[in-house]
PDB file of C-alpha atoms in Angstrom:
ATOM      1  CA  MET P 137     214.143 181.019 240.825  1.00 42.00           C
ATOM      2  CA  LEU P 138     217.830 180.764 240.021  1.00 44.00           C
ATOM      3  CA  LEU P 139     218.952 178.656 237.116  1.00 61.00           C
ATOM      4  CA  GLU P 140     221.046 175.602 237.865  1.00 73.00           C
ATOM      5  CA  PRO P 141     224.641 176.816 237.511  1.00 81.00           C
ATOM      6  CA  PRO P 142     226.972 175.271 234.941  1.00 86.00           C
ATOM      7  CA  ILE P 143     229.644 172.932 236.219  1.00 88.00           C
ATOM      8  CA  PRO P 144     233.296 173.596 235.364  1.00 92.00           C
ATOM      9  CA  VAL P 145     235.115 170.759 233.623  1.00 94.00           C
ATOM     10  CA  LEU P 146     238.783 170.285 232.789  1.00 95.00           C
ATOM     11  CA  LEU P 147     239.197 168.180 229.664  1.00 96.00           C
ATOM     12  CA  PRO P 148     241.870 165.467 229.847  1.00 95.00           C
ATOM     13  CA  HIS P 149     243.279 166.351 226.418  1.00 96.00           C
ATOM     14  CA  GLY P 150     241.747 169.627 225.262  1.00 95.00           C
ATOM     15  CA  LEU P 151     241.320 171.210 221.866  1.00 96.00           C
ATOM     16  CA  PHE P 152     244.408 172.638 220.157  1.00 95.00           C
ATOM     17  CA  ASP P 153     243.888 175.651 217.898  1.00 93.00           C
ATOM     18  CA  GLU P 154     245.919 176.662 214.851  1.00 91.00           C
ATOM     19  CA  ASP P 155     248.377 178.562 217.050  1.00 92.00           C
ATOM     20  CA  GLY P 156     249.082 175.486 219.144  1.00 91.00           C
ATOM     21  CA  ARG P 157     247.194 176.757 222.208  1.00 94.00           C
ATOM     22  CA  CYS P 158     245.309 174.108 224.154  1.00 95.00           C
ATOM     23  CA  HIS P 159     241.778 174.844 225.395  1.00 96.00           C
ATOM     24  CA  ARG P 160     240.872 172.561 228.295  1.00 95.00           C
ATOM     25  CA  GLN P 161     238.601 174.601 230.564  1.00 95.00           C
ATOM     26  CA  GLY P 162     234.904 174.244 229.826  1.00 94.00           C
ATOM     27  CA  GLU P 163     231.485 174.633 231.380  1.00 93.00           C
ATOM     28  CA  LEU P 164     228.707 172.071 231.152  1.00 92.00           C
ATOM     29  CA  ARG P 165     225.107 173.198 231.244  1.00 91.00           C
ATOM     30  CA  PRO P 166     222.445 170.789 232.517  1.00 90.00           C
ATOM     31  CA  LEU P 167     220.524 168.829 229.902  1.00 91.00           C
ATOM     32  CA  THR P 168     217.180 170.307 228.935  1.00 93.00           C
ATOM     33  CA  GLY P 169     214.173 168.158 228.217  1.00 94.00           C
ATOM     34  CA  ARG P 170     214.926 168.592 224.518  1.00 94.00           C
ATOM     35  CA  GLU P 171     218.348 166.942 224.838  1.00 92.00           C
ATOM     36  CA  GLU P 172     217.006 164.299 227.200  1.00 93.00           C
ATOM     37  CA  TRP P 173     214.353 163.336 224.659  1.00 93.00           C
ATOM     38  CA  ALA P 174     216.739 163.378 221.691  1.00 91.00           C
ATOM     39  CA  LEU P 175     219.255 161.141 223.453  1.00 89.00           C
ATOM     40  CA  ALA P 176     216.523 158.785 224.642  1.00 89.00           C
ATOM     41  CA  GLN P 177     215.430 158.335 221.008  1.00 88.00           C
ATOM     42  CA  ALA P 178     218.978 157.944 219.659  1.00 84.00           C
ATOM     43  CA  GLY P 179     219.012 154.148 219.866  1.00 80.00           C
ATOM     44  CA  GLU P 180     221.124 151.710 221.835  1.00 82.00           C
ATOM     45  CA  ARG P 181     224.368 153.483 220.923  1.00 86.00           C
ATOM     46  CA  PRO P 182     224.045 157.131 219.887  1.00 92.00           C
ATOM     47  CA  GLY P 183     226.000 157.865 216.725  1.00 93.00           C
ATOM     48  CA  PRO P 184     228.980 160.247 216.662  1.00 96.00           C
ATOM     49  CA  ARG P 185     226.980 163.085 215.065  1.00 95.00           C
ATOM     50  CA  ALA P 186     224.209 162.777 217.654  1.00 94.00           C
ATOM     51  CA  VAL P 187     226.864 162.936 220.369  1.00 95.00           C
ATOM     52  CA  SER P 188     228.415 166.049 218.797  1.00 96.00           C
ATOM     53  CA  ALA P 189     225.025 167.768 218.689  1.00 95.00           C
ATOM     54  CA  LEU P 190     224.336 166.847 222.315  1.00 94.00           C
ATOM     55  CA  LEU P 191     227.703 168.177 223.510  1.00 96.00           C
ATOM     56  CA  ALA P 192     227.247 171.376 221.507  1.00 95.00           C
ATOM     57  CA  ALA P 193     223.952 171.965 223.336  1.00 93.00           C
ATOM     58  CA  CYS P 194     225.456 171.278 226.762  1.00 93.00           C
ATOM     59  CA  LEU P 195     228.938 172.758 226.489  1.00 93.00           C
ATOM     60  CA  GLY P 196     228.441 176.415 227.278  1.00 88.00           C
ATOM     61  CA  ARG P 197     232.080 177.390 227.001  1.00 91.00           C
ATOM     62  CA  LEU P 198     235.366 175.877 225.898  1.00 95.00           C
ATOM     63  CA  GLY P 199     238.516 177.838 226.583  1.00 94.00           C
ATOM     64  CA  ASP P 200     238.614 180.999 224.493  1.00 93.00           C
ATOM     65  CA  TYR P 201     236.168 179.781 221.869  1.00 90.00           C
ATOM     66  CA  PRO P 202     233.226 182.216 221.897  1.00 80.00           C
ATOM     67  CA  ARG P 203     230.783 179.712 220.417  1.00 88.00           C
ATOM     68  CA  VAL P 204     230.552 175.963 220.771  1.00 94.00           C
ATOM     69  CA  ASP P 205     228.785 174.147 217.938  1.00 96.00           C
ATOM     70  CA  ALA P 206     228.650 170.571 216.654  1.00 96.00           C
ATOM     71  CA  ALA P 207     231.591 171.154 214.311  1.00 96.00           C
ATOM     72  CA  LEU P 208     233.720 172.157 217.299  1.00 96.00           C
ATOM     73  CA  THR P 209     232.652 169.282 219.551  1.00 97.00           C
ATOM     74  CA  ALA P 210     233.325 166.866 216.681  1.00 98.00           C
ATOM     75  CA  CYS P 211     236.969 167.980 216.885  1.00 97.00           C
ATOM     76  CA  LEU P 212     237.233 166.900 220.528  1.00 97.00           C
ATOM     77  CA  THR P 213     239.050 163.652 221.166  1.00 97.00           C
ATOM     78  CA  ARG P 214     237.035 160.535 221.862  1.00 97.00           C
ATOM     79  CA  GLY P 215     238.406 160.589 225.404  1.00 96.00           C
ATOM     80  CA  ASP P 216     237.316 164.187 226.025  1.00 97.00           C
ATOM     81  CA  ARG P 217     233.835 163.365 224.750  1.00 97.00           C
ATOM     82  CA  HIS P 218     233.606 160.385 227.094  1.00 97.00           C
ATOM     83  CA  HIS P 219     234.872 162.555 229.957  1.00 96.00           C
ATOM     84  CA  LEU P 220     232.047 165.044 229.343  1.00 96.00           C
ATOM     85  CA  ALA P 221     229.478 162.245 229.153  1.00 95.00           C
ATOM     86  CA  LEU P 222     230.614 160.893 232.527  1.00 95.00           C
ATOM     87  CA  HIS P 223     230.160 164.360 234.034  1.00 94.00           C
ATOM     88  CA  LEU P 224     226.671 164.681 232.521  1.00 93.00           C
ATOM     89  CA  ARG P 225     225.633 161.281 233.823  1.00 93.00           C
ATOM     90  CA  ALA P 226     227.006 161.977 237.310  1.00 92.00           C
ATOM     91  CA  ARG P 227     225.142 165.272 237.440  1.00 90.00           C
ATOM     92  CA  MET P 228     221.821 163.690 236.495  1.00 90.00           C
ATOM     93  CA  TYR P 229     221.954 160.383 238.359  1.00 91.00           C
ATOM     94  CA  GLY P 230     224.888 160.571 240.769  1.00 92.00           C
ATOM     95  CA  ASP P 231     228.492 159.445 240.679  1.00 94.00           C
ATOM     96  CA  ARG P 232     227.747 155.799 241.393  1.00 94.00           C
ATOM     97  CA  VAL P 233     226.447 153.347 238.793  1.00 92.00           C
ATOM     98  CA  THR P 234     225.741 149.629 239.137  1.00 91.00           C
ATOM     99  CA  LEU P 235     226.311 147.517 236.033  1.00 89.00           C
ATOM    100  CA  VAL P 236     224.989 143.979 235.632  1.00 88.00           C
ATOM    101  CA  ALA P 237     227.087 141.392 233.809  1.00 88.00           C
ATOM    102  CA  ARG P 238     226.619 137.706 233.051  1.00 89.00           C
ATOM    103  CA  CYS P 239     229.530 135.380 233.829  1.00 91.00           C
ATOM    104  CA  PRO P 240     231.023 134.002 230.576  1.00 88.00           C
ATOM    105  CA  ALA P 241     232.320 130.812 232.208  1.00 89.00           C
ATOM    106  CA  PRO P 242     230.727 127.651 230.743  1.00 89.00           C
ATOM    107  CA  GLY P 243     228.158 126.171 233.075  1.00 89.00           C
ATOM    108  CA  CYS P 244     228.006 129.258 235.301  1.00 90.00           C
ATOM    109  CA  GLU P 245     226.342 132.254 233.600  1.00 87.00           C
ATOM    110  CA  ALA P 246     225.608 133.825 236.988  1.00 91.00           C
ATOM    111  CA  MET P 247     224.641 137.494 237.099  1.00 90.00           C
ATOM    112  CA  ALA P 248     227.030 139.848 238.851  1.00 87.00           C
ATOM    113  CA  ASP P 249     226.602 143.433 240.006  1.00 89.00           C
ATOM    114  CA  VAL P 250     229.554 145.719 239.351  1.00 88.00           C
ATOM    115  CA  ASP P 251     229.607 148.994 241.295  1.00 91.00           C
ATOM    116  CA  VAL P 252     231.483 151.844 239.635  1.00 91.00           C
ATOM    117  CA  ARG P 253     232.246 155.401 240.659  1.00 93.00           C
ATOM    118  CA  LEU P 254     232.381 157.505 237.513  1.00 92.00           C
ATOM    119  CA  SER P 255     234.776 160.041 239.016  1.00 91.00           C
ATOM    120  CA  ALA P 256     237.328 157.242 239.463  1.00 91.00           C
ATOM    121  CA  LEU P 257     237.195 156.392 235.742  1.00 90.00           C
ATOM    122  CA  SER P 258     238.203 159.835 234.578  1.00 86.00           C
ATOM    123  CA  PRO P 259     240.030 161.863 237.252  1.00 83.00           C
ATOM    124  CA  GLU P 260     241.096 165.363 236.298  1.00 80.00           C
ATOM    125  CA  ARG P 261     244.608 165.618 234.898  1.00 79.00           C
ATOM    126  CA  ALA P 262     246.524 168.674 236.027  1.00 76.00           C
ATOM    127  CA  ALA P 263     249.267 168.280 233.428  1.00 82.00           C
ATOM    128  CA  ASP P 264     248.612 169.151 229.796  1.00 86.00           C
ATOM    129  CA  ALA P 265     248.558 166.289 227.325  1.00 90.00           C
ATOM    130  CA  PRO P 266     250.657 166.556 224.152  1.00 93.00           C
ATOM    131  CA  GLU P 267     248.827 167.314 220.927  1.00 95.00           C
ATOM    132  CA  VAL P 268     250.450 164.290 219.282  1.00 95.00           C
ATOM    133  CA  LEU P 269     252.561 161.373 220.465  1.00 96.00           C
ATOM    134  CA  THR P 270     255.857 160.525 218.785  1.00 96.00           C
ATOM    135  CA  VAL P 271     257.191 157.049 218.032  1.00 96.00           C
ATOM    136  CA  ALA P 272     260.579 156.082 216.607  1.00 96.00           C
ATOM    137  CA  LEU P 273     260.067 153.493 213.873  1.00 96.00           C
ATOM    138  CA  PRO P 274     262.532 151.873 211.467  1.00 95.00           C
ATOM    139  CA  GLU P 275     260.628 153.762 208.770  1.00 95.00           C
ATOM    140  CA  GLY P 276     261.283 157.079 210.503  1.00 95.00           C
ATOM    141  CA  ARG P 277     259.676 159.368 213.070  1.00 97.00           C
ATOM    142  CA  ALA P 278     255.940 158.742 213.421  1.00 97.00           C
ATOM    143  CA  GLU P 279     253.341 161.008 215.005  1.00 97.00           C
ATOM    144  CA  VAL P 280     250.009 159.678 216.204  1.00 97.00           C
ATOM    145  CA  ARG P 281     247.065 161.633 217.536  1.00 97.00           C
ATOM    146  CA  GLU P 282     244.025 160.534 219.513  1.00 97.00           C
ATOM    147  CA  PRO P 283     240.844 159.802 217.525  1.00 97.00           C
ATOM    148  CA  THR P 284     238.159 162.498 217.487  1.00 98.00           C
ATOM    149  CA  GLY P 285     234.415 162.605 217.031  1.00 97.00           C
ATOM    150  CA  GLU P 286     235.023 163.553 213.402  1.00 97.00           C
ATOM    151  CA  ASP P 287     237.068 160.371 212.924  1.00 97.00           C
ATOM    152  CA  ASP P 288     234.304 158.307 214.514  1.00 97.00           C
ATOM    153  CA  ALA P 289     231.680 159.907 212.263  1.00 97.00           C
ATOM    154  CA  LEU P 290     233.713 159.099 209.154  1.00 96.00           C
ATOM    155  CA  LEU P 291     234.225 155.556 210.375  1.00 95.00           C
ATOM    156  CA  ALA P 292     230.483 155.154 211.003  1.00 94.00           C
ATOM    157  CA  ASP P 293     229.801 156.011 207.339  1.00 94.00           C
ATOM    158  CA  ALA P 294     232.625 153.897 205.912  1.00 94.00           C
ATOM    159  CA  GLN P 295     232.011 150.679 204.041  1.00 92.00           C
ATOM    160  CA  GLY P 296     234.162 147.586 203.992  1.00 92.00           C
ATOM    161  CA  THR P 297     235.393 144.953 206.377  1.00 94.00           C
ATOM    162  CA  ARG P 298     236.430 145.600 209.939  1.00 93.00           C
ATOM    163  CA  ALA P 299     240.097 145.420 208.897  1.00 93.00           C
ATOM    164  CA  GLU P 300     239.536 147.955 206.118  1.00 94.00           C
ATOM    165  CA  ARG P 301     237.716 150.322 208.449  1.00 95.00           C
ATOM    166  CA  SER P 302     240.498 149.965 211.032  1.00 96.00           C
ATOM    167  CA  ALA P 303     243.108 150.777 208.393  1.00 96.00           C
ATOM    168  CA  LEU P 304     241.120 153.850 207.374  1.00 96.00           C
ATOM    169  CA  LEU P 305     241.098 155.096 210.970  1.00 97.00           C
ATOM    170  CA  TRP P 306     244.826 154.514 211.518  1.00 97.00           C
ATOM    171  CA  SER P 307     245.628 156.252 208.237  1.00 97.00           C
ATOM    172  CA  ARG P 308     243.943 159.362 209.629  1.00 97.00           C
ATOM    173  CA  LEU P 309     245.750 159.202 212.951  1.00 97.00           C
ATOM    174  CA  VAL P 310     249.321 158.465 211.905  1.00 97.00           C
ATOM    175  CA  VAL P 311     251.913 160.542 210.037  1.00 97.00           C
ATOM    176  CA  VAL P 312     255.349 159.099 209.219  1.00 96.00           C
ATOM    177  CA  GLU P 313     258.181 161.520 208.479  1.00 95.00           C
ATOM    178  CA  GLY P 314     255.633 164.255 207.878  1.00 94.00           C
ATOM    179  CA  GLN P 315     253.737 162.210 205.303  1.00 93.00           C
ATOM    180  CA  ALA P 316     250.112 161.204 205.758  1.00 93.00           C
ATOM    181  CA  LEU P 317     249.374 157.539 205.147  1.00 92.00           C
ATOM    182  CA  ALA P 318     246.760 156.022 202.889  1.00 95.00           C
ATOM    183  CA  PRO P 319     244.991 152.953 204.329  1.00 96.00           C
ATOM    184  CA  ASP P 320     247.068 150.668 202.078  1.00 96.00           C
ATOM    185  CA  ALA P 321     250.263 152.352 203.276  1.00 95.00           C
ATOM    186  CA  TRP P 322     249.289 151.720 206.893  1.00 96.00           C
ATOM    187  CA  LEU P 323     248.672 148.044 206.141  1.00 95.00           C
ATOM    188  CA  SER P 324     251.997 147.820 204.322  1.00 95.00           C
ATOM    189  CA  LEU P 325     253.918 148.834 207.446  1.00 96.00           C
ATOM    190  CA  PRO P 326     255.561 145.873 209.214  1.00 96.00           C
ATOM    191  CA  PRO P 327     253.428 144.411 212.034  1.00 96.00           C
ATOM    192  CA  ARG P 328     256.087 145.445 214.556  1.00 97.00           C
ATOM    193  CA  SER P 329     255.811 149.094 213.501  1.00 97.00           C
ATOM    194  CA  ARG P 330     252.034 149.071 213.614  1.00 97.00           C
ATOM    195  CA  HIS P 331     252.164 147.470 217.050  1.00 97.00           C
ATOM    196  CA  ALA P 332     254.584 150.146 218.280  1.00 97.00           C
ATOM    197  CA  VAL P 333     252.244 152.907 217.121  1.00 97.00           C
ATOM    198  CA  ALA P 334     249.202 151.258 218.717  1.00 97.00           C
ATOM    199  CA  LEU P 335     251.104 150.709 221.969  1.00 97.00           C
ATOM    200  CA  ALA P 336     252.250 154.341 222.083  1.00 96.00           C
ATOM    201  CA  LEU P 337     248.664 155.531 221.660  1.00 96.00           C
ATOM    202  CA  ALA P 338     247.342 153.116 224.301  1.00 94.00           C
ATOM    203  CA  GLU P 339     249.981 154.114 226.854  1.00 94.00           C
ATOM    204  CA  GLY P 340     249.947 157.838 226.109  1.00 93.00           C
ATOM    205  CA  SER P 341     246.224 158.339 225.704  1.00 92.00           C
ATOM    206  CA  SER P 342     244.487 160.856 227.956  1.00 91.00           C
ATOM    207  CA  ALA P 343     241.131 159.068 227.531  1.00 92.00           C
ATOM    208  CA  PRO P 344     239.242 157.641 230.528  1.00 93.00           C
ATOM    209  CA  ASP P 345     239.911 153.989 231.239  1.00 91.00           C
ATOM    210  CA  LEU P 346     236.503 152.459 230.571  1.00 93.00           C
ATOM    211  CA  GLY P 347     237.581 148.826 230.803  1.00 90.00           C
ATOM    212  CA  LEU P 348     236.325 147.206 234.005  1.00 90.00           C
ATOM    213  CA  LEU P 349     237.242 143.934 235.738  1.00 87.00           C
ATOM    214  CA  ALA P 350     235.182 142.131 238.357  1.00 88.00           C
ATOM    215  CA  ARG P 351     234.881 138.675 239.900  1.00 89.00           C
ATOM    216  CA  CYS P 352     231.888 136.401 239.411  1.00 91.00           C
ATOM    217  CA  PRO P 353     230.264 135.940 242.840  1.00 89.00           C
ATOM    218  CA  LYS P 354     229.521 132.267 242.060  1.00 90.00           C
ATOM    219  CA  CYS P 355     232.651 130.839 240.392  1.00 92.00           C
ATOM    220  CA  ALA P 356     235.164 133.700 240.877  1.00 90.00           C
ATOM    221  CA  ALA P 357     235.886 133.917 237.157  1.00 90.00           C
ATOM    222  CA  TRP P 358     237.020 137.291 235.846  1.00 90.00           C
ATOM    223  CA  LEU P 359     234.371 139.433 234.165  1.00 89.00           C
ATOM    224  CA  GLU P 360     235.468 142.014 231.604  1.00 88.00           C
ATOM    225  CA  LEU P 361     233.215 144.974 230.833  1.00 89.00           C
ATOM    226  CA  GLU P 362     233.596 147.983 228.563  1.00 91.00           C
ATOM    227  CA  LEU P 363     231.571 151.026 229.606  1.00 92.00           C
ATOM    228  CA  ASP P 364     230.134 153.273 226.895  1.00 94.00           C
ATOM    229  CA  PRO P 365     229.197 156.513 228.698  1.00 94.00           C
ATOM    230  CA  PHE P 366     226.823 157.779 226.005  1.00 94.00           C
ATOM    231  CA  ALA P 367     225.085 154.397 225.669  1.00 93.00           C
ATOM    232  CA  LEU P 368     224.678 154.293 229.454  1.00 93.00           C
ATOM    233  CA  LEU P 369     223.178 157.779 229.547  1.00 93.00           C
ATOM    234  CA  ALA P 370     220.882 157.061 226.590  1.00 92.00           C
ATOM    235  CA  ARG P 371     219.646 153.841 228.185  1.00 92.00           C
ATOM    236  CA  GLU P 372     218.824 155.560 231.459  1.00 92.00           C
ATOM    237  CA  LEU P 373     217.063 158.433 229.706  1.00 92.00           C
ATOM    238  CA  ARG P 374     215.125 155.986 227.549  1.00 92.00           C
ATOM    239  CA  GLY P 375     213.917 154.322 230.731  1.00 90.00           C
ATOM    240  CA  GLY P 376     212.596 157.699 231.926  1.00 90.00           C
ATOM    241  CA  ALA P 377     211.045 158.779 228.617  1.00 92.00           C
ATOM    242  CA  ALA P 378     207.517 157.978 229.818  1.00 92.00           C
ATOM    243  CA  ARG P 379     208.039 160.165 232.878  1.00 93.00           C
ATOM    244  CA  LEU P 380     209.258 163.029 230.685  1.00 94.00           C
ATOM    245  CA  GLU P 381     206.114 162.763 228.554  1.00 94.00           C
ATOM    246  CA  THR P 382     204.003 162.864 231.728  1.00 95.00           C
ATOM    247  CA  GLU P 383     205.871 165.936 232.972  1.00 95.00           C
ATOM    248  CA  VAL P 384     205.202 167.722 229.679  1.00 96.00           C
ATOM    249  CA  HIS P 385     201.521 166.752 229.807  1.00 96.00           C
ATOM    250  CA  VAL P 386     201.006 167.931 233.401  1.00 95.00           C
ATOM    251  CA  LEU P 387     202.814 171.250 232.940  1.00 95.00           C
ATOM    252  CA  ALA P 388     201.118 171.939 229.608  1.00 96.00           C
ATOM    253  CA  PHE P 389     197.690 171.104 231.046  1.00 95.00           C
ATOM    254  CA  HIS P 390     198.002 173.315 234.133  1.00 93.00           C
ATOM    255  CA  TYR P 391     200.166 176.187 232.883  1.00 93.00           C
ATOM    256  CA  HIS P 392     199.174 176.133 229.209  1.00 95.00           C
ATOM    257  CA  TRP P 393     202.789 176.186 228.138  1.00 95.00           C
ATOM    258  CA  SER P 394     203.860 174.792 224.782  1.00 96.00           C
ATOM    259  CA  GLU P 395     205.740 171.524 224.509  1.00 96.00           C
ATOM    260  CA  ALA P 396     208.778 173.388 223.154  1.00 95.00           C
ATOM    261  CA  ASP P 397     208.827 175.766 226.134  1.00 95.00           C
ATOM    262  CA  ILE P 398     208.618 172.902 228.607  1.00 95.00           C
ATOM    263  CA  LEU P 399     211.305 170.851 226.896  1.00 95.00           C
ATOM    264  CA  ALA P 400     213.579 173.903 226.964  1.00 94.00           C
ATOM    265  CA  LEU P 401     213.668 173.638 230.776  1.00 94.00           C
ATOM    266  CA  PRO P 402     216.315 171.577 232.568  1.00 92.00           C
ATOM    267  CA  ARG P 403     215.095 168.758 234.772  1.00 92.00           C
ATOM    268  CA  SER P 404     215.556 170.707 238.018  1.00 90.00           C
ATOM    269  CA  ARG P 405     213.257 173.499 236.775  1.00 92.00           C
ATOM    270  CA  ARG P 406     210.596 171.085 235.554  1.00 94.00           C
ATOM    271  CA  TRP P 407     210.613 169.201 238.837  1.00 93.00           C
ATOM    272  CA  ARG P 408     210.431 172.442 240.848  1.00 92.00           C
ATOM    273  CA  TYR P 409     207.324 173.570 238.957  1.00 93.00           C
ATOM    274  CA  LEU P 410     205.776 170.134 239.447  1.00 94.00           C
ATOM    275  CA  GLU P 411     206.535 170.384 243.165  1.00 93.00           C
ATOM    276  CA  LEU P 412     204.874 173.816 243.357  1.00 92.00           C
ATOM    277  CA  LEU P 413     201.865 172.496 241.468  1.00 92.00           C
ATOM    278  CA  ARG P 414     201.523 169.487 243.767  1.00 90.00           C
ATOM    279  CA  ASN P 415     201.768 171.708 246.857  1.00 90.00           C
ATOM    280  CA  GLU P 416     199.055 173.973 245.498  1.00 87.00           C
ATOM    281  CA  LEU P 417     196.719 171.089 244.655  1.00 85.00           C
ATOM    282  CA  GLU P 418     197.266 169.572 248.110  1.00 84.00           C
ATOM    283  CA  GLY P 419     196.739 172.918 249.864  1.00 78.00           C
ATOM    284  CA  ARG P 420     200.291 173.175 251.134  1.00 74.00           C
ATOM    285  CA  PRO P 421     202.105 176.529 251.405  1.00 66.00           C
ATOM    286  CA  LEU P 422     203.945 177.362 248.189  1.00 58.00           C
ATOM    287  CA  VAL P 423     206.688 179.087 250.224  1.00 56.00           C
ATOM    288  CA  ASP P 424     207.325 178.918 253.951  1.00 50.00           C
ATOM    289  CA  GLY P 425     205.096 181.472 255.657  1.00 43.00           C
ATOM    290  CA  TRP P 426     202.761 181.849 252.636  1.00 41.00           C
ATOM    291  CA  SER P 427     199.368 180.289 252.115  1.00 38.00           C
TER     292      SER P 427
END
């Protein structure tokens, strides 16, 4: 039986190497049971390092890089990582997802269904994105880059208030007149300059637009949602964790395979073997024309 082929993906931003070349073309392999189980156990919101490990397991190729590991996927922008997660989710469950939101209007609190097509959130960009964005400030020429998985991992480990953690992130993203900024230096910039940098990043970002708006069906108030692709995928896999355990049990019982061997199979292979097993137990032909 043929393996499920990888799906080609074109990253919105891409990974720039030391020579300034951008690597955007990649191939996504289907999740195996091992990755399904790990993501299902990763909690409500998988951490940045768990996401990097997952992408390293699923990203079979990235441009000219011969090997994709967690260190490499950590260097991908947050937007590229979300783009890959949307592709993984669409491959496993389909392009359409229905989100449920509660109306925030006082006295309403009605539940609303919000239908989303994942492909519409992150369409492929034909044009290359710049490695950094430039902003003219009174303090000089500033360069700002998009946050990466490595930035998110550092932020997840950082202590301090929300403002201090935000300053730490911006100090990693922004360079003014070729000089890196310390968190205190970022905070010492005038509010107008900091706003200009944030606006340039928001307008020039190649990341998927994950902010959603919908109307409450009862009072017509606006509902605002923010989609987290990895949290969505983890939640759906967590809901199917019991089924995965059952699949492992049935295949191990009948074929005497080890748990590790079964979890190394992608879902399509596991389900095909289960289909063959069911046909055999019910006396159906395994293949057309065979008995």
